[in-house]
PDB file of C-alpha atoms in Angstrom:
ATOM      1  CA  UNK A 190     111.682  49.221 108.897  1.00  0.00           C
ATOM      2  CA  UNK A 191     110.537  52.531 107.427  1.00  0.00           C
ATOM      3  CA  UNK A 192     107.055  52.988 105.991  1.00  0.00           C
ATOM      4  CA  UNK A 193     108.563  53.666 102.508  1.00  0.00           C
ATOM      5  CA  UNK A 194     110.516  50.350 102.634  1.00  0.00           C
ATOM      6  CA  UNK A 195     107.399  48.396 103.773  1.00  0.00           C
ATOM      7  CA  UNK A 196     105.382  49.959 100.944  1.00  0.00           C
ATOM      8  CA  UNK A 197     108.029  48.967  98.362  1.00  0.00           C
ATOM      9  CA  UNK A 198     108.029  45.370  99.645  1.00  0.00           C
ATOM     10  CA  UNK A 199     104.240  45.254  99.422  1.00  0.00           C
ATOM     11  CA  UNK A 200     104.434  46.419  95.826  1.00  0.00           C
ATOM     12  CA  UNK A 201     107.062  43.821  95.029  1.00  0.00           C
ATOM     13  CA  UNK A 202     104.842  41.081  96.431  1.00  0.00           C
ATOM     14  CA  UNK A 203     101.981  42.162  94.130  1.00  0.00           C
ATOM     15  CA  UNK A 204     104.039  42.704  90.964  1.00  0.00           C
ATOM     16  CA  UNK A 205     102.032  41.523  88.027  1.00  0.00           C
ATOM     17  CA  UNK A 206     104.243  38.698  86.752  1.00  0.00           C
ATOM     18  CA  UNK A 207     101.485  36.107  86.177  1.00  0.00           C
ATOM     19  CA  UNK A 208      98.841  38.332  84.676  1.00  0.00           C
ATOM     20  CA  UNK A 209      95.696  37.101  83.029  1.00  0.00           C
ATOM     21  CA  UNK A 210      93.232  38.863  80.770  1.00  0.00           C
ATOM     22  CA  UNK A 211      90.569  40.402  82.970  1.00  0.00           C
ATOM     23  CA  UNK A 212      92.804  40.896  86.035  1.00  0.00           C
ATOM     24  CA  UNK A 213      92.270  44.134  87.941  1.00  0.00           C
ATOM     25  CA  UNK A 214      95.549  46.067  88.136  1.00  0.00           C
ATOM     26  CA  UNK A 215      96.903  49.307  89.581  1.00  0.00           C
ATOM     27  CA  UNK A 216      99.422  51.339  87.647  1.00  0.00           C
ATOM     28  CA  UNK A 217     102.355  52.270  89.849  1.00  0.00           C
ATOM     29  CA  UNK A 218     104.530  55.357  89.725  1.00  0.00           C
ATOM     30  CA  UNK A 219     101.478  57.536  89.022  1.00  0.00           C
ATOM     31  CA  UNK A 220     100.543  60.705  90.971  1.00  0.00           C
ATOM     32  CA  UNK A 221      97.028  59.348  91.551  1.00  0.00           C
ATOM     33  CA  UNK A 222      95.778  55.791  91.958  1.00  0.00           C
ATOM     34  CA  UNK A 223      95.003  54.460  88.458  1.00  0.00           C
ATOM     35  CA  UNK A 224      93.042  51.207  88.196  1.00  0.00           C
ATOM     36  CA  UNK A 225      91.994  49.150  85.196  1.00  0.00           C
ATOM     37  CA  UNK A 226      91.519  45.674  83.726  1.00  0.00           C
ATOM     38  CA  UNK A 227      94.034  43.743  81.673  1.00  0.00           C
ATOM     39  CA  UNK A 228      92.790  43.448  78.071  1.00  0.00           C
ATOM     40  CA  UNK A 229      95.975  42.499  76.179  1.00  0.00           C
ATOM     41  CA  UNK A 230      99.274  40.796  77.016  1.00  0.00           C
ATOM     42  CA  UNK A 231     102.087  40.396  74.529  1.00  0.00           C
ATOM     43  CA  UNK A 232     104.341  42.070  71.999  1.00  0.00           C
ATOM     44  CA  UNK A 233     103.562  45.467  70.400  1.00  0.00           C
ATOM     45  CA  UNK A 234     104.650  46.836  67.025  1.00  0.00           C
ATOM     46  CA  UNK A 235     106.371  49.926  68.423  1.00  0.00           C
ATOM     47  CA  UNK A 236     108.678  48.425  71.051  1.00  0.00           C
ATOM     48  CA  UNK A 237     110.732  45.321  71.742  1.00  0.00           C
ATOM     49  CA  UNK A 238     109.867  42.650  74.241  1.00  0.00           C
ATOM     50  CA  UNK A 239     106.733  40.652  74.947  1.00  0.00           C
ATOM     51  CA  UNK A 240     106.014  41.997  78.449  1.00  0.00           C
ATOM     52  CA  UNK A 241     103.537  44.677  77.261  1.00  0.00           C
ATOM     53  CA  UNK A 242     100.151  44.951  78.834  1.00  0.00           C
ATOM     54  CA  UNK A 243      97.106  46.697  77.386  1.00  0.00           C
ATOM     55  CA  UNK A 244      94.938  48.069  80.200  1.00  0.00           C
ATOM     56  CA  UNK A 245      91.382  49.360  79.967  1.00  0.00           C
ATOM     57  CA  UNK A 246      91.332  52.103  82.609  1.00  0.00           C
ATOM     58  CA  UNK A 247      88.361  52.857  84.864  1.00  0.00           C
ATOM     59  CA  UNK A 248      88.625  56.562  84.098  1.00  0.00           C
ATOM     60  CA  UNK A 249      89.470  58.528  80.993  1.00  0.00           C
ATOM     61  CA  UNK A 250      93.125  59.173  81.723  1.00  0.00           C
ATOM     62  CA  UNK A 251      94.527  56.878  79.056  1.00  0.00           C
ATOM     63  CA  UNK A 252      96.269  57.541  75.776  1.00  0.00           C
ATOM     64  CA  UNK A 253      94.222  55.473  73.274  1.00  0.00           C
ATOM     65  CA  UNK A 254      91.213  53.249  72.551  1.00  0.00           C
ATOM     66  CA  UNK A 255      93.217  49.999  72.462  1.00  0.00           C
ATOM     67  CA  UNK A 256      94.792  50.711  69.121  1.00  0.00           C
ATOM     68  CA  UNK A 257      98.133  52.278  68.290  1.00  0.00           C
ATOM     69  CA  UNK A 258      99.234  53.441  64.814  1.00  0.00           C
ATOM     70  CA  UNK A 259      96.225  51.729  63.222  1.00  0.00           C
ATOM     71  CA  UNK A 260      96.798  48.325  64.888  1.00  0.00           C
ATOM     72  CA  UNK A 261      94.056  47.177  67.214  1.00  0.00           C
ATOM     73  CA  UNK A 262      95.140  45.260  70.315  1.00  0.00           C
ATOM     74  CA  UNK A 263      91.875  45.523  72.274  1.00  0.00           C
ATOM     75  CA  UNK A 264      88.695  47.626  72.196  1.00  0.00           C
ATOM     76  CA  UNK A 265      87.742  50.335  74.667  1.00  0.00           C
ATOM     77  CA  UNK A 266      86.397  53.870  74.650  1.00  0.00           C
ATOM     78  CA  UNK A 267      88.707  56.752  73.608  1.00  0.00           C
ATOM     79  CA  UNK A 268      91.201  57.756  76.330  1.00  0.00           C
ATOM     80  CA  UNK A 269      90.515  54.638  78.417  1.00  0.00           C
ATOM     81  CA  UNK A 270      93.360  52.499  76.973  1.00  0.00           C
ATOM     82  CA  UNK A 271      97.029  52.445  77.861  1.00  0.00           C
ATOM     83  CA  UNK A 272      99.975  50.188  77.236  1.00  0.00           C
ATOM     84  CA  UNK A 273     102.595  49.633  79.909  1.00  0.00           C
ATOM     85  CA  UNK A 274     105.171  47.011  80.783  1.00  0.00           C
ATOM     86  CA  UNK A 275     104.490  44.417  83.501  1.00  0.00           C
ATOM     87  CA  UNK A 276     106.970  46.220  85.758  1.00  0.00           C
ATOM     88  CA  UNK A 277     104.632  49.247  85.865  1.00  0.00           C
ATOM     89  CA  UNK A 278     101.698  47.263  87.311  1.00  0.00           C
ATOM     90  CA  UNK A 279     100.658  45.567  90.459  1.00  0.00           C
ATOM     91  CA  UNK A 280      97.655  43.388  90.995  1.00  0.00           C
ATOM     92  CA  UNK A 281      94.837  45.342  92.625  1.00  0.00           C
TER      93      UNK A 281
END
């Protein structure tokens, strides 16, 4: 089995399907490792579905402070919050 295939299978095993608030996660499909803690799980006003996850990032590479368009989902410092779908995360 190739190294790429083994890495994909490892990621699939750790996919964040049963997330809990406070879990440490790694954002996948990013050029650099991006880690953070789950701060929100559920629907968001700007997109369909209930598989959205608000993550408080360890570094200031995020897009918000836990609020989007005036609606607060969680609280963090500016540029430390990001919202992604569960498919974009793996448990760290």
